[in-house]
Coordinates of C-alpha atoms and ligand atoms in Angstrom, one line a residue:
X801 CA 26.7 -41.4 -48.6
X802 CA 23.8 -39.3 -49.8
X803 CA 25.3 -36.1 -48.6
X804 CA 28.6 -37.0 -50.4
X805 CA 26.7 -37.7 -53.7
X806 CA 24.9 -34.4 -53.3
X807 CA 28.1 -32.5 -52.8
X808 CA 29.7 -34.1 -55.8
X809 CA 26.7 -33.1 -58.0
X810 CA 27.0 -29.6 -56.8
X811 CA 30.7 -29.5 -57.5
X812 CA 30.1 -30.7 -61.1
X813 CA 27.4 -28.1 -61.6
X814 CA 29.6 -25.3 -60.3
X815 CA 32.5 -26.5 -62.6
X816 CA 30.2 -26.5 -65.6
X817 CA 29.2 -22.9 -64.7
X818 CA 32.8 -21.9 -64.4
X819 CA 33.6 -23.4 -67.8
X820 CA 30.6 -21.5 -69.3
X821 CA 31.8 -18.2 -67.8
X822 CA 35.3 -18.8 -69.2
X823 CA 33.9 -19.5 -72.6
X824 CA 31.8 -16.3 -72.3
X825 CA 35.0 -14.3 -71.5
X826 CA 36.6 -15.7 -74.7
X827 CA 33.5 -14.8 -76.7
X828 CA 33.7 -11.3 -75.3
X829 CA 37.4 -11.0 -76.2
X830 CA 36.5 -12.0 -79.8
X831 CA 33.9 -9.3 -79.9
X832 CA 36.3 -6.8 -78.4
X833 CA 38.9 -7.7 -81.0
X834 CA 36.3 -7.1 -83.8
X835 CA 35.6 -3.6 -82.4
X836 CA 39.3 -2.9 -82.0
X837 CA 39.8 -3.8 -85.7
X838 CA 37.1 -1.4 -86.7
X839 CA 38.6 1.3 -84.6
X840 CA 41.9 0.6 -86.3
X841 CA 40.5 1.0 -89.8
X842 CA 38.7 4.2 -88.9
X843 CA 41.9 5.7 -87.4
X844 CA 43.9 4.6 -90.5
X845 CA 41.3 6.1 -93.0
X846 CA 41.3 9.4 -91.0
X847 CA 45.1 9.4 -90.6
X848 CA 44.7 9.5 -86.8
X849 CA 47.5 8.2 -84.6
X850 CA 47.1 4.4 -83.9
X851 CA 48.5 4.4 -80.5
X852 CA 46.8 6.5 -77.8
X853 CA 48.2 6.1 -74.3
X854 CA 45.7 8.6 -72.8
X855 CA 42.8 6.5 -74.0
X856 CA 44.5 3.3 -72.7
X857 CA 45.0 4.9 -69.3
X858 CA 41.4 6.2 -69.0
X859 CA 40.2 2.7 -69.8
X860 CA 42.5 1.2 -67.1
X861 CA 41.3 3.7 -64.5
X862 CA 37.7 2.9 -65.3
X863 CA 38.2 -0.8 -65.2
X864 CA 40.2 -0.5 -61.9
X865 CA 37.3 1.3 -60.3
X866 CA 34.9 -1.4 -61.3
X867 CA 37.4 -4.1 -60.1
X868 CA 37.7 -2.4 -56.8
X869 CA 33.9 -2.3 -56.4
X870 CA 33.6 -6.0 -57.1
X871 CA 36.6 -7.1 -55.1
X872 CA 38.9 -8.1 -58.0
X873 CA 42.5 -7.8 -57.2
X874 CA 44.2 -4.7 -58.6
X875 CA 47.2 -6.6 -60.0
X876 CA 45.0 -9.0 -61.9
X877 CA 43.0 -6.1 -63.4
X878 CA 46.2 -4.4 -64.6
X879 CA 47.4 -7.6 -66.1
X880 CA 44.1 -8.4 -67.9
X881 CA 43.7 -4.8 -69.3
X882 CA 47.3 -4.9 -70.5
X883 CA 46.7 -8.2 -72.3
X884 CA 43.5 -6.9 -73.9
X885 CA 45.2 -3.8 -75.1
X886 CA 48.2 -5.8 -76.5
X887 CA 45.7 -8.1 -78.2
X888 CA 43.8 -5.2 -79.7
X889 CA 47.0 -3.8 -81.0
X890 CA 47.9 -7.1 -82.6
X891 CA 44.6 -7.3 -84.5
X892 CA 45.0 -3.6 -85.5
X893 CA 48.5 -4.5 -86.7
X894 CA 50.2 -1.9 -84.6
X895 CA 53.9 -2.7 -83.9
X896 CA 54.1 -2.0 -80.1
X897 CA 57.8 -1.2 -80.0
X898 CA 58.2 0.2 -83.4
X899 CA 61.1 -1.4 -85.2
X900 CA 64.6 -0.3 -84.3
X901 CA 68.1 -1.3 -85.2
X902 CA 70.0 -3.0 -82.5
X903 CA 73.6 -2.4 -81.5
X904 CA 73.9 -6.2 -81.4
X905 CA 73.3 -6.5 -85.1
X906 CA 76.2 -4.1 -85.8
X907 CA 78.4 -6.1 -83.4
X908 CA 77.7 -9.4 -85.1
X909 CA 78.5 -8.0 -88.5
X910 CA 81.7 -6.3 -87.2
X911 CA 82.9 -9.5 -85.6
X912 CA 82.2 -11.4 -88.8
X913 CA 84.3 -8.9 -90.9
X914 CA 87.1 -9.1 -88.4
X915 CA 87.1 -12.9 -88.5
X916 CA 87.4 -12.6 -92.3
X917 CA 90.6 -10.7 -91.7
X918 CA 89.3 -7.2 -92.4
X919 CA 90.6 -4.3 -90.3
X920 CA 87.8 -2.5 -88.6
X921 CA 88.1 0.9 -86.8
X922 CA 85.9 0.0 -83.9
X923 CA 84.0 3.1 -82.7
X924 CA 81.0 0.9 -81.8
X925 CA 82.2 -1.0 -78.7
X926 CA 80.7 -0.1 -75.4
X927 CA 83.8 -1.1 -73.4
X928 CA 87.0 0.7 -72.5
X929 CA 90.1 -0.8 -74.1
X930 CA 92.2 -0.3 -70.8
X931 CA 93.6 -3.3 -69.0
X932 CA 92.1 -4.3 -65.7
X933 CA 94.1 -3.3 -62.6
X934 CA 97.1 -5.7 -62.1
X935 CA 96.1 -6.2 -58.5
X936 CA 92.7 -7.5 -59.6
X937 CA 94.3 -10.1 -62.0
X938 CA 96.7 -11.1 -59.2
X939 CA 93.9 -11.5 -56.7
X940 CA 91.9 -13.7 -59.1
X941 CA 95.1 -15.8 -59.7
X942 CA 95.6 -16.2 -56.0
X943 CA 92.0 -17.0 -55.4
X944 CA 92.0 -19.7 -58.1
X945 CA 95.2 -21.2 -56.6
X946 CA 93.6 -21.1 -53.2
X947 CA 90.6 -23.0 -54.5
X948 CA 88.2 -20.1 -54.2
X949 CA 86.3 -22.0 -56.9
X950 CA 82.9 -22.6 -55.3
X951 CA 79.4 -21.3 -55.1
X952 CA 79.0 -18.4 -52.7
X953 CA 76.2 -16.5 -51.0
X954 CA 73.9 -15.2 -53.7
X955 CA 74.3 -11.7 -52.3
X956 CA 78.0 -11.9 -52.7
X957 CA 80.8 -13.0 -50.3
X958 CA 80.7 -11.0 -47.0
X959 CA 84.3 -9.6 -47.7
X960 CA 83.1 -8.0 -51.0
X961 CA 79.9 -6.7 -49.5
X962 CA 82.0 -5.1 -46.7
X963 CA 84.5 -3.7 -49.2
X964 CA 81.5 -2.2 -51.2
X965 CA 80.2 -0.6 -48.0
X966 CA 83.5 1.0 -47.3
X967 CA 83.8 2.2 -51.0
X968 CA 80.3 3.7 -51.0
X969 CA 80.9 5.4 -47.7
X970 CA 84.1 7.1 -48.8
X971 CA 82.9 7.9 -52.3
X972 CA 79.2 8.9 -51.7
X973 CA 79.1 9.3 -47.9
X974 CA 76.3 6.6 -48.1
X975 CA 76.2 4.3 -45.1
X976 CA 74.7 1.1 -46.7
X977 CA 73.7 -1.8 -44.4
X978 CA 74.9 -5.1 -45.8
X979 CA 71.3 -6.1 -46.4
X980 CA 71.0 -3.2 -48.9
X981 CA 73.7 -4.5 -51.2
X982 CA 73.7 -7.2 -53.8
X983 CA 76.7 -8.3 -56.0
X984 CA 75.4 -9.2 -59.5
X985 CA 76.6 -10.7 -62.8
X986 CA 77.5 -7.3 -64.4
X987 CA 75.6 -4.1 -64.2
X988 CA 73.3 -5.6 -66.8
X989 CA 71.8 -8.1 -64.4
X990 CA 71.5 -5.4 -61.7
X991 CA 69.4 -3.4 -64.1
X992 CA 67.3 -6.3 -65.0
X993 CA 66.8 -7.3 -61.4
X994 CA 65.9 -3.7 -60.5
X995 CA 63.3 -3.6 -63.3
X996 CA 61.9 -7.0 -62.4
X997 CA 61.6 -5.9 -58.8
X998 CA 59.9 -2.6 -59.5
X999 CA 57.7 -3.4 -62.5
X1000 CA 55.1 -6.2 -62.8
X1001 CA 53.3 -7.5 -65.8
X1002 CA 50.9 -4.9 -67.2
X1003 CA 52.6 -2.0 -65.4
X1004 CA 54.9 0.6 -67.0
X1005 CA 58.2 2.3 -66.5
X1006 CA 59.6 5.5 -67.9
X1007 CA 62.8 5.8 -69.8
X1008 CA 64.5 9.0 -71.0
X1009 CA 65.6 8.6 -74.6
X1010 CA 68.1 8.3 -76.2
X1011 CA 68.7 5.4 -73.9
X1012 CA 70.7 2.2 -73.5
X1013 CA 68.5 -0.2 -75.5
X1014 CA 68.4 -2.8 -72.7
X1015 CA 66.1 -0.7 -70.5
X1016 CA 63.2 -0.9 -72.9
X1017 CA 63.8 -4.5 -73.8
X1018 CA 64.1 -5.6 -70.2
X1019 CA 60.9 -3.7 -69.2
X1020 CA 59.1 -5.4 -72.1
X1021 CA 60.6 -8.8 -71.1
X1022 CA 59.0 -8.6 -67.7
X1023 CA 55.6 -7.9 -69.4
X1024 CA 55.7 -4.1 -68.8
X1025 CA 55.4 -1.1 -71.1
X1026 CA 58.3 1.3 -71.6
X1027 CA 57.1 4.9 -71.7
X1028 CA 59.7 7.0 -73.4
X1029 CA 60.3 10.6 -72.8
X1030 CA 62.2 12.2 -75.7
X1031 CA 65.0 14.6 -75.3
X1032 CA 66.8 16.5 -78.1
X1033 CA 70.3 17.7 -79.0
X1034 CA 68.7 21.2 -79.3
X1035 CA 67.8 21.0 -75.6
X1036 CA 71.2 19.6 -74.7
X1037 CA 69.7 16.2 -74.1
X1038 CA 68.1 17.5 -70.8
X1039 CA 64.7 16.0 -70.0
X1040 CA 61.9 18.3 -68.8
X1041 CA 60.3 17.4 -65.5
X1042 CA 56.9 18.7 -66.9
X1043 CA 57.1 16.3 -69.8
X1044 CA 58.0 13.4 -67.5
X1045 CA 55.0 14.2 -65.3
X1046 CA 52.7 14.5 -68.2
X1047 CA 53.5 11.0 -69.4
X1048 CA 53.1 9.2 -66.1
X1049 CA 50.1 6.8 -66.1
X1050 CA 48.2 5.2 -63.3
X1051 CA 50.1 2.0 -63.8
X1052 CA 53.6 3.6 -64.0
X1053 CA 55.9 2.3 -61.2
X1054 CA 59.4 3.3 -62.0
X1055 CA 61.6 5.7 -63.9
X1056 CA 65.1 4.8 -65.2
X1057 CA 67.8 7.5 -65.1
X1058 CA 71.3 7.1 -66.4
X1059 CA 73.8 9.9 -65.8
X1060 CA 76.4 10.1 -67.2
X1061 CA 74.4 8.9 -70.1
X1062 CA 75.0 6.2 -72.7
X1063 CA 74.8 7.3 -75.6
X1064 CA 74.8 11.1 -75.2
X1065 CA 77.4 11.6 -72.4
X1066 CA 75.0 14.0 -70.8
X1067 CA 75.1 14.7 -67.0
X1068 CA 72.0 16.6 -65.8
X1069 CA 72.6 19.4 -63.4
X1070 CA 72.0 18.4 -59.7
X1071 CA 69.0 20.8 -59.5
X1072 CA 67.3 19.2 -62.5
X1073 CA 68.0 15.7 -61.0
X1074 CA 66.3 16.8 -57.8
X1075 CA 63.3 18.1 -59.7
X1076 CA 62.9 14.8 -61.5
X1077 CA 63.2 13.0 -58.1
X1078 CA 60.4 15.2 -56.8
X1079 CA 58.1 14.2 -59.6
X1080 CA 59.0 10.6 -59.0
X1081 CA 58.2 10.9 -55.3
X1082 CA 54.9 12.6 -56.0
X1083 CA 53.8 9.7 -58.2
X1084 CA 55.3 6.9 -56.0
X1085 CA 57.8 5.9 -58.6
X1086 CA 60.9 3.8 -57.9
X1087 CA 63.9 5.6 -59.3
X1088 CA 66.3 3.1 -61.0
X1089 CA 69.5 5.1 -61.2
X1090 CA 72.1 3.4 -63.5
X1091 CA 75.4 5.0 -62.5
X1092 CA 77.8 2.6 -64.3
X1093 CA 79.7 5.6 -65.8
X1094 CA 79.9 7.7 -62.7
X1095 CA 83.7 7.5 -62.6
X1096 CA 83.8 9.1 -66.0
X1097 CA 82.3 12.3 -64.9
X1098 CA 83.7 15.6 -66.0
X1099 CA 81.0 17.8 -64.5
X1100 CA 79.4 17.4 -61.1
X1101 CA 77.3 14.2 -61.3
X1102 CA 74.4 13.8 -59.0
X1103 CA 74.0 10.4 -57.4
X1104 CA 70.8 8.8 -56.1
X1105 CA 72.8 8.0 -53.0
X1106 CA 72.9 11.7 -52.1
X1107 CA 69.2 11.4 -51.2
X1108 CA 66.0 12.9 -52.5
X1109 CA 64.3 9.8 -53.7
X1110 CA 61.7 8.0 -51.5
X1111 CA 62.3 4.7 -53.3
X1112 CA 65.4 3.9 -55.4
X1113 CA 67.6 1.1 -56.7
X1114 CA 71.1 2.1 -57.8
X1115 CA 72.8 -0.1 -60.3
X1116 CA 76.5 0.0 -61.0
X1117 CA 79.4 -2.1 -62.3
X1118 CA 83.1 -2.8 -62.2
X1119 CA 83.0 -2.9 -66.0
X1120 CA 83.7 0.7 -66.9
X1121 CA 85.5 2.2 -63.9
X1122 CA 88.2 -0.5 -63.9
X1123 CA 87.7 -1.8 -67.4
X1124 CA 86.5 -5.2 -66.2
X1125 CA 83.7 -5.9 -68.7
X1126 CA 84.7 -9.6 -69.1
X1127 CA 84.7 -10.2 -65.3
X1128 CA 80.9 -9.8 -65.3
X1129 CA 80.5 -8.2 -62.0
X1130 CA 78.3 -5.4 -60.9
X1131 CA 76.0 -4.5 -57.9
X1132 CA 72.8 -3.0 -56.7
X1133 CA 72.1 -0.7 -53.7
X1134 CA 68.6 -0.3 -52.5
X1135 CA 66.1 -0.9 -49.6
X1136 CA 66.3 -4.3 -47.8
X1137 CA 63.1 -5.6 -49.3
X1138 CA 64.1 -4.9 -52.9
X1139 CA 67.6 -6.3 -52.2
X1140 CA 65.9 -9.5 -50.9
X1141 CA 64.0 -9.8 -54.2
X1142 CA 67.2 -9.2 -56.2
X1143 CA 69.1 -11.9 -54.1
X1144 CA 66.2 -14.3 -54.8
X1145 CA 66.4 -13.6 -58.5
X1146 CA 70.2 -14.1 -58.5
X1147 CA 69.9 -17.3 -56.6
X1148 CA 67.2 -18.6 -59.0
X1149 CA 69.2 -17.6 -62.1
X1150 CA 72.8 -18.2 -61.5
X1151 CA 73.5 -19.0 -57.8
X1152 CA 76.3 -16.5 -57.4
X1153 CA 79.0 -14.5 -59.2
X1154 CA 82.1 -16.8 -59.5
X1155 CA 84.0 -16.9 -56.2
X1156 CA 87.4 -16.0 -57.5
X1157 CA 86.0 -13.1 -59.5
X1158 CA 84.6 -11.7 -56.3
X1159 CA 88.1 -11.8 -54.7
X1160 CA 89.4 -9.9 -57.7
X1161 CA 86.5 -7.3 -57.3
X1162 CA 87.6 -6.5 -53.8
X1163 CA 90.9 -5.4 -55.1
X1164 CA 89.3 -3.3 -57.8
X1165 CA 87.5 -1.2 -55.1
X1166 CA 91.0 -0.3 -53.8
X1167 CA 92.4 0.5 -57.2
X1168 CA 91.9 4.2 -57.1
X1169 CA 95.0 4.9 -59.2
X1170 CA 93.8 2.9 -62.2
X1171 CA 90.3 4.5 -61.9
X1172 CA 91.9 7.9 -62.0
X1173 CA 94.2 7.0 -64.9
X1174 CA 91.2 5.6 -66.9
X1175 CA 89.2 8.7 -66.2
X1176 CA 92.0 11.0 -67.3
X1177 CA 92.5 9.1 -70.6
X1178 CA 88.7 9.3 -71.2
X1179 CA 88.8 13.1 -70.6
X1180 CA 91.5 13.4 -73.2
X1181 CA 89.7 11.3 -75.7
X1182 CA 86.5 13.4 -75.3
X1183 CA 88.6 16.5 -76.0
X1184 CA 90.2 14.9 -79.0
X1185 CA 86.9 13.7 -80.4
X1186 CA 85.5 17.1 -79.9
X1187 CA 88.4 18.7 -81.9
X1188 CA 87.9 16.3 -84.7
X1189 CA 84.1 16.7 -84.8
X1190 CA 84.3 20.5 -84.8
X1191 CA 85.9 20.2 -88.2
X1192 CA 82.9 18.5 -89.7
X1193 CA 80.3 21.1 -90.7
X1194 CA 77.6 18.6 -91.5
X1195 CA 77.5 17.4 -87.9
X1196 CA 76.3 18.9 -84.6
X1197 CA 77.0 17.3 -81.3
X1198 CA 76.7 17.9 -77.5
X1199 CA 80.1 17.9 -75.9
X1200 CA 79.9 15.0 -73.4
X1201 CA 80.0 15.8 -69.7
X1202 CA 80.9 12.2 -69.0
X1203 CA 80.7 8.5 -70.0
X1204 CA 82.6 7.3 -73.0
X1205 CA 80.5 8.2 -76.1
X1206 CA 79.6 11.1 -78.4
X1207 CA 76.2 11.1 -80.1
X1208 CA 76.4 13.4 -83.1
X1209 CA 73.4 14.4 -85.3
X1210 CA 73.6 15.2 -89.0
X1211 CA 72.3 18.6 -90.0
X1212 CA 70.8 17.3 -93.2
X1213 CA 67.1 16.6 -92.6
X1214 CA 66.9 13.5 -94.8
X1215 CA 70.1 11.9 -93.4
X1216 CA 69.6 8.3 -92.5
X1217 CA 72.2 7.2 -89.9
X1218 CA 71.4 3.5 -90.4
X1219 CA 72.2 3.5 -94.1
X1220 CA 75.2 5.8 -93.3
X1221 CA 76.6 3.4 -90.7
X1222 CA 76.2 0.4 -93.0
X1223 CA 78.1 2.0 -95.9
X1224 CA 80.7 3.5 -93.5
X1225 CA 81.4 0.0 -92.3
X1226 CA 81.4 -1.7 -95.7
X1227 CA 83.3 1.0 -97.6
X1228 CA 85.5 2.7 -95.0
X1229 CA 85.8 0.0 -92.4
X1230 CA 84.6 2.2 -89.6
X1231 CA 81.9 0.9 -87.2
X1232 CA 79.4 3.2 -85.3
X1233 CA 76.0 2.4 -83.9
X1234 CA 73.0 4.1 -85.6
X1235 CA 70.8 6.3 -83.4
X1236 CA 67.6 4.2 -83.9
X1237 CA 69.1 1.7 -81.5
X1238 CA 68.6 4.3 -78.7
X1239 CA 65.2 5.7 -79.6
X1240 CA 63.7 7.7 -82.4
X1241 CA 67.0 9.3 -83.6
X1242 CA 67.4 8.5 -87.3
X1243 CA 69.9 11.3 -87.9
X1244 CA 72.2 10.4 -85.0
X1245 CA 74.8 7.8 -84.4
X1246 CA 77.0 6.8 -81.5
X1247 CA 80.7 7.0 -81.5
X1248 CA 82.4 5.1 -78.7
X1249 CA 85.6 6.4 -77.2
X1250 CA 86.6 2.9 -76.0
X1251 CA 89.5 2.7 -78.5
X1252 CA 92.9 4.5 -78.5
X1253 CA 93.2 8.1 -79.5
X1254 CA 94.8 7.4 -82.9
X1255 CA 91.9 5.1 -83.8
X1256 CA 89.3 7.7 -82.7
X1257 CA 91.0 10.4 -84.8
X1258 CA 91.3 8.1 -87.9
X1259 CA 87.7 7.0 -87.5
X1260 CA 86.2 10.4 -87.1
X1261 CA 88.2 11.8 -90.1
X1262 CA 86.7 9.0 -92.2
X1263 CA 83.3 9.9 -90.9
X1264 CA 84.0 13.6 -91.9
X1265 CA 84.8 12.6 -95.4
X1266 CA 81.5 10.9 -95.8
X1267 CA 79.1 13.3 -94.1
X1268 CA 77.1 15.5 -96.6
Ligands
PMP27 N1 74.2 0.4 -68.1 C1 74.7 1.0 -69.2 C2 74.1 2.4 -69.5 C3 75.6 0.5 -70.0 O1 76.0 1.1 -71.1 C4 76.1 -0.8 -69.7 C5 77.1 -1.5 -70.6 N2 77.0 -1.3 -72.0 C6 75.6 -1.5 -68.6 C7 74.7 -0.9 -67.8 C8 76.0 -2.9 -68.2 O2 77.4 -3.2 -68.2 P1 77.9 -4.4 -67.5 O3 76.9 -5.5 -67.6 O4 79.2 -4.8 -68.3 O5 78.2 -4.1 -66.1

């Protein structure tokens, strides 16, 4: 009994000590914040940049060394340093993301106008207007009638996984094991799952801007930091491997590539793609290659499945190739271990893609004719958009190598694409997405080629009349 009483006393004493240490940590954080605030005002008064990634990285390295010496787990150190830095930024009133316009806000406004009965020339939509293959619709019907209306394996039904294997083998000569494939709710979830798999709280991932906004938002959603590498129209939207390497930090885990690109239509040359992969390999980065637009390629488009990356997750979709956006079906291809994590995430979040949709998706993979037809129409639309844009002296643009967008830039230095897009919608009934949605591109806007030719021509002519 005495021994037990002694132990209880010791436990109580230890708990008190832990509480004291925890309070000490909070006091230290308060002190740290006060210092950060002073740093903020010095930087502001001297006009120095508020955000300094190099300083942050040096701090992380130093603290990691200390943590290692004292046996504190690396992941915990990364998390804590990241939280401290965010907190310091909050007290210094630094907006971590910088404010940006979102494509979603344009979409909401456009839909409202349309509901009010206004005609809108939709050059904003990120989806092709083509119908899905008839065989897909038919297969979904049959599946529904045949009561394929249940939960399935979270990875996807074996028949679809097998059909994907055959498809990838014939298209990319890639021999995927079934364990390397996961069917997902759209390419969007595949991208999210890839990011959640490769990037943990406090770590960072690189994106090449201009970029599809979800990359940055999803990286931040999992508690990571998005490091953006800027590209410019002047450089034909090509990223420089040197610049990429220079911006890699000790906590950088992944790089997101997207060719053909949304919003620029850029496809990098295979040699540049390989150089980027070499940099990624050297720094142990997982390459997340989002190839949703690969069927709309009008120049040789490198795929991550051709090899060259030590660690990769490919994400793709049925949405664009077969115009199946509303079916919500996509997939990921990667190593077994990452695939396991993605399957687990899918099973936690939504169990499976609807069974009858998966039966439809099998038919899509066989619908080569429709994929070709869609591609040829997009090729024609790119040419037509180019002809129309060439007649607008105030705009410069890169002629897309692929995808379904053009991302022109106004020549006038003071041009503000957000204001322009707003008045273009209100006064001329044409909707485009301002460039700030894709990064720091205030003079650019995205024109989608997801609408018929006549609509594209009419829309671009109205744009031309308004450009200074
Ligand atoms: N990646 C990119 C670059 C996209 O533009 C889109 C769609 N806008 C997606 C992924 C996801 O599309 P979905 O979820 O319809 O497959």
